[in-house]
PDB file of C-alpha atoms in Angstrom:
ATOM      1  CA  UNK G   5       0.030 -13.885 -11.488  1.00  0.00           C
ATOM      2  CA  UNK G   6       1.135 -10.431 -12.932  1.00  0.00           C
ATOM      3  CA  UNK G   7       1.537  -7.733 -10.407  1.00  0.00           C
ATOM      4  CA  UNK G   8       0.716  -3.959 -10.912  1.00  0.00           C
ATOM      5  CA  UNK G   9       2.320  -2.588 -14.074  1.00  0.00           C
ATOM      6  CA  UNK G  10       2.961   0.997 -14.903  1.00  0.00           C
ATOM      7  CA  UNK G  11       4.127   2.727 -18.063  1.00  0.00           C
ATOM      8  CA  UNK G  12       6.263   4.420 -18.867  1.00  0.00           C
ATOM      9  CA  UNK G  13       8.877   3.333 -16.549  1.00  0.00           C
ATOM     10  CA  UNK G  14      10.883   6.838 -17.076  1.00  0.00           C
ATOM     11  CA  UNK G  15       9.393  10.100 -18.548  1.00  0.00           C
ATOM     12  CA  UNK G  16      11.423  13.353 -19.156  1.00  0.00           C
ATOM     13  CA  UNK G  17       9.508  16.174 -20.087  1.00  0.00           C
ATOM     14  CA  UNK G  18       9.734  20.031 -20.324  1.00  0.00           C
ATOM     15  CA  UNK G  19       8.037  22.500 -18.086  1.00  0.00           C
ATOM     16  CA  UNK G  20       4.574  23.357 -19.176  1.00  0.00           C
ATOM     17  CA  UNK G  21       4.161  20.081 -21.096  1.00  0.00           C
ATOM     18  CA  UNK G  22       1.294  17.526 -20.424  1.00  0.00           C
ATOM     19  CA  UNK G  23       2.021  14.105 -19.500  1.00  0.00           C
ATOM     20  CA  UNK G  24      -0.103  10.840 -19.038  1.00  0.00           C
ATOM     21  CA  UNK G  25       0.850   8.002 -16.775  1.00  0.00           C
ATOM     22  CA  UNK G  26      -0.685   4.693 -16.929  1.00  0.00           C
ATOM     23  CA  UNK G  27      -1.323   1.955 -14.390  1.00  0.00           C
ATOM     24  CA  UNK G  28      -2.625  -1.453 -14.867  1.00  0.00           C
ATOM     25  CA  UNK G  29      -3.765  -3.064 -11.578  1.00  0.00           C
ATOM     26  CA  UNK G  30      -3.744  -6.649 -10.616  1.00  0.00           C
ATOM     27  CA  UNK G  31      -6.559  -8.284 -12.416  1.00  0.00           C
ATOM     28  CA  UNK G  32      -9.815  -8.369 -10.368  1.00  0.00           C
ATOM     29  CA  UNK G  33      -8.654  -5.570  -7.993  1.00  0.00           C
ATOM     30  CA  UNK G  34     -11.425  -3.156  -7.584  1.00  0.00           C
ATOM     31  CA  UNK G  35      -9.579  -0.424  -5.625  1.00  0.00           C
ATOM     32  CA  UNK G  36      -6.652   1.513  -7.244  1.00  0.00           C
ATOM     33  CA  UNK G  37      -4.535   4.135  -5.599  1.00  0.00           C
ATOM     34  CA  UNK G  38      -2.103   6.760  -6.919  1.00  0.00           C
ATOM     35  CA  UNK G  39       0.826   7.869  -4.825  1.00  0.00           C
ATOM     36  CA  UNK G  40       3.660  10.336  -5.308  1.00  0.00           C
ATOM     37  CA  UNK G  41       7.146   9.770  -3.910  1.00  0.00           C
ATOM     38  CA  UNK G  42       9.769  12.556  -3.858  1.00  0.00           C
ATOM     39  CA  UNK G  43      13.567  11.759  -3.034  1.00  0.00           C
ATOM     40  CA  UNK G  44      13.925  10.966   0.683  1.00  0.00           C
ATOM     41  CA  UNK G  45      10.255  10.864   1.568  1.00  0.00           C
ATOM     42  CA  UNK G  46       7.582   8.373   1.871  1.00  0.00           C
ATOM     43  CA  UNK G  47       4.942   7.915  -0.716  1.00  0.00           C
ATOM     44  CA  UNK G  48       2.180  10.677  -0.485  1.00  0.00           C
ATOM     45  CA  UNK G  49      -1.551   9.875  -1.347  1.00  0.00           C
ATOM     46  CA  UNK G  50      -3.116  11.277  -4.492  1.00  0.00           C
ATOM     47  CA  UNK G  51      -6.259   9.645  -5.265  1.00  0.00           C
ATOM     48  CA  UNK G  52      -8.169   6.455  -4.709  1.00  0.00           C
ATOM     49  CA  UNK G  53     -10.734   4.789  -7.097  1.00  0.00           C
ATOM     50  CA  UNK G  54     -13.254   2.200  -6.176  1.00  0.00           C
ATOM     51  CA  UNK G  55     -14.208   0.652  -9.556  1.00  0.00           C
ATOM     52  CA  UNK G  56     -14.719   3.624 -12.001  1.00  0.00           C
ATOM     53  CA  UNK G  57     -15.274   6.340  -9.625  1.00  0.00           C
ATOM     54  CA  UNK G  58     -12.644   8.557  -7.756  1.00  0.00           C
ATOM     55  CA  UNK G  59     -13.751   7.740  -4.063  1.00  0.00           C
ATOM     56  CA  UNK G  60     -11.187  10.093  -2.510  1.00  0.00           C
ATOM     57  CA  UNK G  61      -9.324  12.691  -4.524  1.00  0.00           C
ATOM     58  CA  UNK G  62      -8.182  14.762  -1.530  1.00  0.00           C
ATOM     59  CA  UNK G  63      -4.503  14.258  -2.013  1.00  0.00           C
ATOM     60  CA  UNK G  64      -4.400  15.820  -5.532  1.00  0.00           C
ATOM     61  CA  UNK G  65      -2.358  18.858  -5.085  1.00  0.00           C
ATOM     62  CA  UNK G  66      -3.976  21.193  -7.589  1.00  0.00           C
ATOM     63  CA  UNK G  67      -6.247  21.262 -10.567  1.00  0.00           C
ATOM     64  CA  UNK G  68      -3.322  20.394 -12.972  1.00  0.00           C
ATOM     65  CA  UNK G  69      -3.692  16.841 -11.707  1.00  0.00           C
ATOM     66  CA  UNK G  70      -6.431  14.587 -12.768  1.00  0.00           C
ATOM     67  CA  UNK G  71      -7.029  10.787 -13.055  1.00  0.00           C
ATOM     68  CA  UNK G  72      -9.410   8.598 -14.680  1.00  0.00           C
ATOM     69  CA  UNK G  73     -10.231   4.836 -14.643  1.00  0.00           C
ATOM     70  CA  UNK G  74     -13.176   4.587 -17.129  1.00  0.00           C
ATOM     71  CA  UNK G  75     -13.751   0.900 -17.248  1.00  0.00           C
ATOM     72  CA  UNK G  76     -12.622   0.078 -13.742  1.00  0.00           C
ATOM     73  CA  UNK G  77      -9.347  -1.463 -14.568  1.00  0.00           C
ATOM     74  CA  UNK G  78      -6.606   0.691 -16.200  1.00  0.00           C
ATOM     75  CA  UNK G  79      -6.029   4.143 -14.711  1.00  0.00           C
ATOM     76  CA  UNK G  80      -4.484   7.106 -16.224  1.00  0.00           C
ATOM     77  CA  UNK G  81      -2.910   9.924 -14.115  1.00  0.00           C
ATOM     78  CA  UNK G  82      -2.915  13.318 -16.275  1.00  0.00           C
ATOM     79  CA  UNK G  83      -0.730  16.181 -15.405  1.00  0.00           C
ATOM     80  CA  UNK G  84      -1.149  19.407 -17.114  1.00  0.00           C
ATOM     81  CA  UNK G  85       1.264  22.343 -17.542  1.00  0.00           C
ATOM     82  CA  UNK G  86       4.076  20.413 -15.634  1.00  0.00           C
ATOM     83  CA  UNK G  87       6.371  22.258 -13.300  1.00  0.00           C
ATOM     84  CA  UNK G  88       9.719  21.147 -11.947  1.00  0.00           C
ATOM     85  CA  UNK G  89       8.194  20.577  -8.554  1.00  0.00           C
ATOM     86  CA  UNK G  90       6.194  17.670 -10.150  1.00  0.00           C
ATOM     87  CA  UNK G  91       9.374  15.782 -10.662  1.00  0.00           C
ATOM     88  CA  UNK G  92       8.941  12.487  -8.421  1.00  0.00           C
ATOM     89  CA  UNK G  93       8.185   8.777  -8.751  1.00  0.00           C
ATOM     90  CA  UNK G  94       4.495   8.194  -9.293  1.00  0.00           C
ATOM     91  CA  UNK G  95       3.455   4.980  -7.885  1.00  0.00           C
ATOM     92  CA  UNK G  96       0.260   3.104  -8.448  1.00  0.00           C
ATOM     93  CA  UNK G  97      -1.232   0.454  -6.044  1.00  0.00           C
ATOM     94  CA  UNK G  98      -4.171  -1.816  -6.104  1.00  0.00           C
ATOM     95  CA  UNK G  99      -6.151  -3.975  -3.480  1.00  0.00           C
ATOM     96  CA  UNK G 100      -8.885  -6.550  -3.841  1.00  0.00           C
ATOM     97  CA  UNK G 101     -11.763  -4.694  -2.555  1.00  0.00           C
ATOM     98  CA  UNK G 102     -10.490  -1.532  -0.871  1.00  0.00           C
ATOM     99  CA  UNK G 103     -11.066  -2.254   2.788  1.00  0.00           C
ATOM    100  CA  UNK G 104      -8.571  -0.433   5.108  1.00  0.00           C
ATOM    101  CA  UNK G 105      -6.945  -3.661   6.402  1.00  0.00           C
ATOM    102  CA  UNK G 106      -6.055  -4.971   2.908  1.00  0.00           C
ATOM    103  CA  UNK G 107      -2.683  -5.110   1.433  1.00  0.00           C
ATOM    104  CA  UNK G 108      -2.105  -2.550  -1.191  1.00  0.00           C
ATOM    105  CA  UNK G 109       0.247  -4.003  -3.889  1.00  0.00           C
ATOM    106  CA  UNK G 110       2.458  -1.345  -5.650  1.00  0.00           C
ATOM    107  CA  UNK G 111       3.696  -1.114  -9.101  1.00  0.00           C
ATOM    108  CA  UNK G 112       7.255  -0.208  -9.826  1.00  0.00           C
ATOM    109  CA  UNK G 113       6.523   3.257 -10.411  1.00  0.00           C
ATOM    110  CA  UNK G 114       6.988   5.948 -13.123  1.00  0.00           C
ATOM    111  CA  UNK G 115       9.902   8.261 -12.622  1.00  0.00           C
ATOM    112  CA  UNK G 116       9.022  11.789 -13.968  1.00  0.00           C
ATOM    113  CA  UNK G 117      11.464  14.368 -14.415  1.00  0.00           C
ATOM    114  CA  UNK G 118      10.473  17.880 -15.561  1.00  0.00           C
ATOM    115  CA  UNK G 119      13.169  20.035 -17.004  1.00  0.00           C
TER     116      UNK G 119
ATOM    117  CA  UNK A  11       3.831  18.011  12.838  1.00  0.00           C
ATOM    118  CA  UNK A  12       3.910  15.186  10.364  1.00  0.00           C
ATOM    119  CA  UNK A  13       1.253  12.564  10.722  1.00  0.00           C
ATOM    120  CA  UNK A  14       3.709   9.710  10.807  1.00  0.00           C
ATOM    121  CA  UNK A  15       7.367  10.285  12.112  1.00  0.00           C
ATOM    122  CA  UNK A  16      10.268   8.143  11.986  1.00  0.00           C
ATOM    123  CA  UNK A  17      14.042   8.542  12.715  1.00  0.00           C
ATOM    124  CA  UNK A  18      15.554   8.551   9.119  1.00  0.00           C
ATOM    125  CA  UNK A  19      18.721   6.760  10.083  1.00  0.00           C
ATOM    126  CA  UNK A  20      20.666   5.253   8.642  1.00  0.00           C
ATOM    127  CA  UNK A  21      21.135   2.594  11.099  1.00  0.00           C
ATOM    128  CA  UNK A  22      24.424   0.793  10.237  1.00  0.00           C
ATOM    129  CA  UNK A  23      24.597  -2.606  12.097  1.00  0.00           C
ATOM    130  CA  UNK A  24      26.750  -5.725  11.720  1.00  0.00           C
ATOM    131  CA  UNK A  25      25.192  -8.924  10.586  1.00  0.00           C
ATOM    132  CA  UNK A  26      23.422 -10.814  13.337  1.00  0.00           C
ATOM    133  CA  UNK A  27      22.665  -7.718  15.342  1.00  0.00           C
ATOM    134  CA  UNK A  28      19.358  -6.810  16.719  1.00  0.00           C
ATOM    135  CA  UNK A  29      18.035  -3.590  15.584  1.00  0.00           C
ATOM    136  CA  UNK A  30      14.716  -1.674  16.391  1.00  0.00           C
ATOM    137  CA  UNK A  31      12.879   1.119  14.614  1.00  0.00           C
ATOM    138  CA  UNK A  32      10.405   3.150  16.244  1.00  0.00           C
ATOM    139  CA  UNK A  33       7.401   5.350  14.623  1.00  0.00           C
ATOM    140  CA  UNK A  34       5.026   7.763  16.091  1.00  0.00           C
ATOM    141  CA  UNK A  35       1.678   8.778  14.657  1.00  0.00           C
ATOM    142  CA  UNK A  36      -0.428  11.714  15.419  1.00  0.00           C
ATOM    143  CA  UNK A  37      -4.134  10.726  14.641  1.00  0.00           C
ATOM    144  CA  UNK A  38      -5.434   8.876  17.550  1.00  0.00           C
ATOM    145  CA  UNK A  39      -8.329   7.562  15.388  1.00  0.00           C
ATOM    146  CA  UNK A  40      -5.927   5.568  13.248  1.00  0.00           C
ATOM    147  CA  UNK A  41      -7.266   2.064  12.663  1.00  0.00           C
ATOM    148  CA  UNK A  42      -4.565   0.145  10.692  1.00  0.00           C
ATOM    149  CA  UNK A  43      -0.807  -0.147  10.873  1.00  0.00           C
ATOM    150  CA  UNK A  44       1.897  -1.622   8.856  1.00  0.00           C
ATOM    151  CA  UNK A  45       5.559  -1.772   8.086  1.00  0.00           C
ATOM    152  CA  UNK A  46       6.561  -1.775   4.393  1.00  0.00           C
ATOM    153  CA  UNK A  47       9.915  -2.339   3.079  1.00  0.00           C
ATOM    154  CA  UNK A  48      11.371  -0.326   0.233  1.00  0.00           C
ATOM    155  CA  UNK A  49      14.684  -1.420  -1.574  1.00  0.00           C
ATOM    156  CA  UNK A  50      16.592   1.329  -3.407  1.00  0.00           C
ATOM    157  CA  UNK A  51      14.771   2.470  -6.555  1.00  0.00           C
ATOM    158  CA  UNK A  52      12.174  -0.153  -6.053  1.00  0.00           C
ATOM    159  CA  UNK A  53       8.437  -0.028  -4.927  1.00  0.00           C
ATOM    160  CA  UNK A  54       7.320  -0.498  -1.545  1.00  0.00           C
ATOM    161  CA  UNK A  55       6.295  -4.019  -0.431  1.00  0.00           C
ATOM    162  CA  UNK A  56       4.433  -5.028   2.648  1.00  0.00           C
ATOM    163  CA  UNK A  57       6.473  -6.560   5.346  1.00  0.00           C
ATOM    164  CA  UNK A  58       3.938  -6.970   7.983  1.00  0.00           C
ATOM    165  CA  UNK A  59       0.719  -5.714   9.622  1.00  0.00           C
ATOM    166  CA  UNK A  60       0.979  -4.428  13.101  1.00  0.00           C
ATOM    167  CA  UNK A  61      -1.668  -5.629  15.846  1.00  0.00           C
ATOM    168  CA  UNK A  62      -2.366  -4.428  19.117  1.00  0.00           C
ATOM    169  CA  UNK A  63      -1.477  -7.653  20.666  1.00  0.00           C
ATOM    170  CA  UNK A  64       1.939  -7.643  18.867  1.00  0.00           C
ATOM    171  CA  UNK A  65       2.838  -9.922  16.111  1.00  0.00           C
ATOM    172  CA  UNK A  66       5.871 -11.800  15.119  1.00  0.00           C
ATOM    173  CA  UNK A  67       6.852 -13.107  11.572  1.00  0.00           C
ATOM    174  CA  UNK A  68      10.204 -15.033  11.809  1.00  0.00           C
ATOM    175  CA  UNK A  69      12.955 -12.599  12.812  1.00  0.00           C
ATOM    176  CA  UNK A  70      10.664  -9.571  12.599  1.00  0.00           C
ATOM    177  CA  UNK A  71       8.557  -8.535  15.550  1.00  0.00           C
ATOM    178  CA  UNK A  72       6.001  -5.545  15.453  1.00  0.00           C
ATOM    179  CA  UNK A  73       4.391  -3.797  18.341  1.00  0.00           C
ATOM    180  CA  UNK A  74       1.634  -1.214  18.719  1.00  0.00           C
ATOM    181  CA  UNK A  75       1.154   0.900  21.574  1.00  0.00           C
ATOM    182  CA  UNK A  76      -2.180   2.917  21.050  1.00  0.00           C
ATOM    183  CA  UNK A  77      -1.925   4.908  24.224  1.00  0.00           C
ATOM    184  CA  UNK A  78       1.375   6.292  23.156  1.00  0.00           C
ATOM    185  CA  UNK A  79       0.598   6.225  19.573  1.00  0.00           C
ATOM    186  CA  UNK A  80       3.801   4.357  18.920  1.00  0.00           C
ATOM    187  CA  UNK A  81       4.783   1.662  16.621  1.00  0.00           C
ATOM    188  CA  UNK A  82       7.953  -0.460  16.573  1.00  0.00           C
ATOM    189  CA  UNK A  83       9.671  -3.030  14.456  1.00  0.00           C
ATOM    190  CA  UNK A  84      12.407  -5.359  15.821  1.00  0.00           C
ATOM    191  CA  UNK A  85      14.696  -7.315  13.588  1.00  0.00           C
ATOM    192  CA  UNK A  86      16.743 -10.023  15.142  1.00  0.00           C
ATOM    193  CA  UNK A  87      19.773 -11.723  13.670  1.00  0.00           C
ATOM    194  CA  UNK A  88      20.226  -9.250  10.808  1.00  0.00           C
ATOM    195  CA  UNK A  89      21.035 -10.352   7.458  1.00  0.00           C
ATOM    196  CA  UNK A  90      22.715  -8.346   4.565  1.00  0.00           C
ATOM    197  CA  UNK A  91      19.507  -8.871   2.632  1.00  0.00           C
ATOM    198  CA  UNK A  92      17.735  -6.916   5.250  1.00  0.00           C
ATOM    199  CA  UNK A  93      19.395  -3.623   4.056  1.00  0.00           C
ATOM    200  CA  UNK A  94      16.482  -1.476   3.030  1.00  0.00           C
ATOM    201  CA  UNK A  95      14.225   1.433   3.871  1.00  0.00           C
ATOM    202  CA  UNK A  96      11.511   0.582   6.332  1.00  0.00           C
ATOM    203  CA  UNK A  97       8.357   2.662   5.949  1.00  0.00           C
ATOM    204  CA  UNK A  98       5.923   3.025   8.936  1.00  0.00           C
ATOM    205  CA  UNK A  99       2.483   3.193   7.673  1.00  0.00           C
ATOM    206  CA  UNK A 100      -0.812   4.289   9.075  1.00  0.00           C
ATOM    207  CA  UNK A 101      -4.315   4.146   7.792  1.00  0.00           C
ATOM    208  CA  UNK A 102      -5.985   7.197   9.603  1.00  0.00           C
ATOM    209  CA  UNK A 103      -9.409   6.045   9.971  1.00  0.00           C
ATOM    210  CA  UNK A 104     -12.046   3.621   8.552  1.00  0.00           C
ATOM    211  CA  UNK A 105     -13.409   6.368   6.294  1.00  0.00           C
ATOM    212  CA  UNK A 106     -10.182   6.616   4.378  1.00  0.00           C
ATOM    213  CA  UNK A 107      -8.479   3.904   2.475  1.00  0.00           C
ATOM    214  CA  UNK A 108      -5.217   5.778   1.626  1.00  0.00           C
ATOM    215  CA  UNK A 109      -2.020   4.733   3.365  1.00  0.00           C
ATOM    216  CA  UNK A 110       0.071   7.591   5.217  1.00  0.00           C
ATOM    217  CA  UNK A 111       3.507   6.865   5.010  1.00  0.00           C
ATOM    218  CA  UNK A 112       6.254   7.975   7.289  1.00  0.00           C
ATOM    219  CA  UNK A 113       9.525   9.060   5.519  1.00  0.00           C
ATOM    220  CA  UNK A 114      11.299   5.849   6.254  1.00  0.00           C
ATOM    221  CA  UNK A 115      14.190   4.639   8.274  1.00  0.00           C
ATOM    222  CA  UNK A 116      17.229   3.299   6.313  1.00  0.00           C
ATOM    223  CA  UNK A 117      19.020   0.239   7.513  1.00  0.00           C
ATOM    224  CA  UNK A 118      22.308  -0.911   6.264  1.00  0.00           C
ATOM    225  CA  UNK A 119      23.545  -4.230   7.441  1.00  0.00           C
ATOM    226  CA  UNK A 120      27.350  -4.674   7.081  1.00  0.00           C
ATOM    227  CA  UNK A 121      29.194  -7.909   6.662  1.00  0.00           C
TER     228      UNK A 121
END
């Protein structure tokens, strides 16, 4: 079946602009995660959804970052007033029910470049 | 101190070699452990889970030492296709679902 998909695959924006990144999880997966990966580093957790609700948003770096999952499927990560330091690959992952032993399946990521 | 620490490498080994990667984690309450593989400009993919009793999957063997807070991955008979970055991953405790990644160890298998 289809894996996790993310759009756009690449996004170039100017400092101060607003961006939205979209994630389509694997069908039937209730848990959805956003991570951010900078060059030479491992992915860093941003936020975790269980169904429609954000169960853990402790990784969001500041209030410029916000994410929603209104119908418990597709999620959108929103970044306001982008800064050059926001440049990274934004990865989305999903898992079936969200238990801690479950495999998280990652999408191909959105490469964000803030000029 | 980082929660999960790995030697960044790169490890350059010839085909057929055996190579081992180590990883240490700081949170003694950590509950789940994994090795993920990431190819250049691709997403991470689960390689294997790591259990206290140790586990093997073909040429790959993973070990966990809870007392020393240490995880290892052994790759036997390296193939060119094993060239990738190997990410050590920990789930800190049962209350959290987020994966905590190390920075990764890069492996380059040479012909």
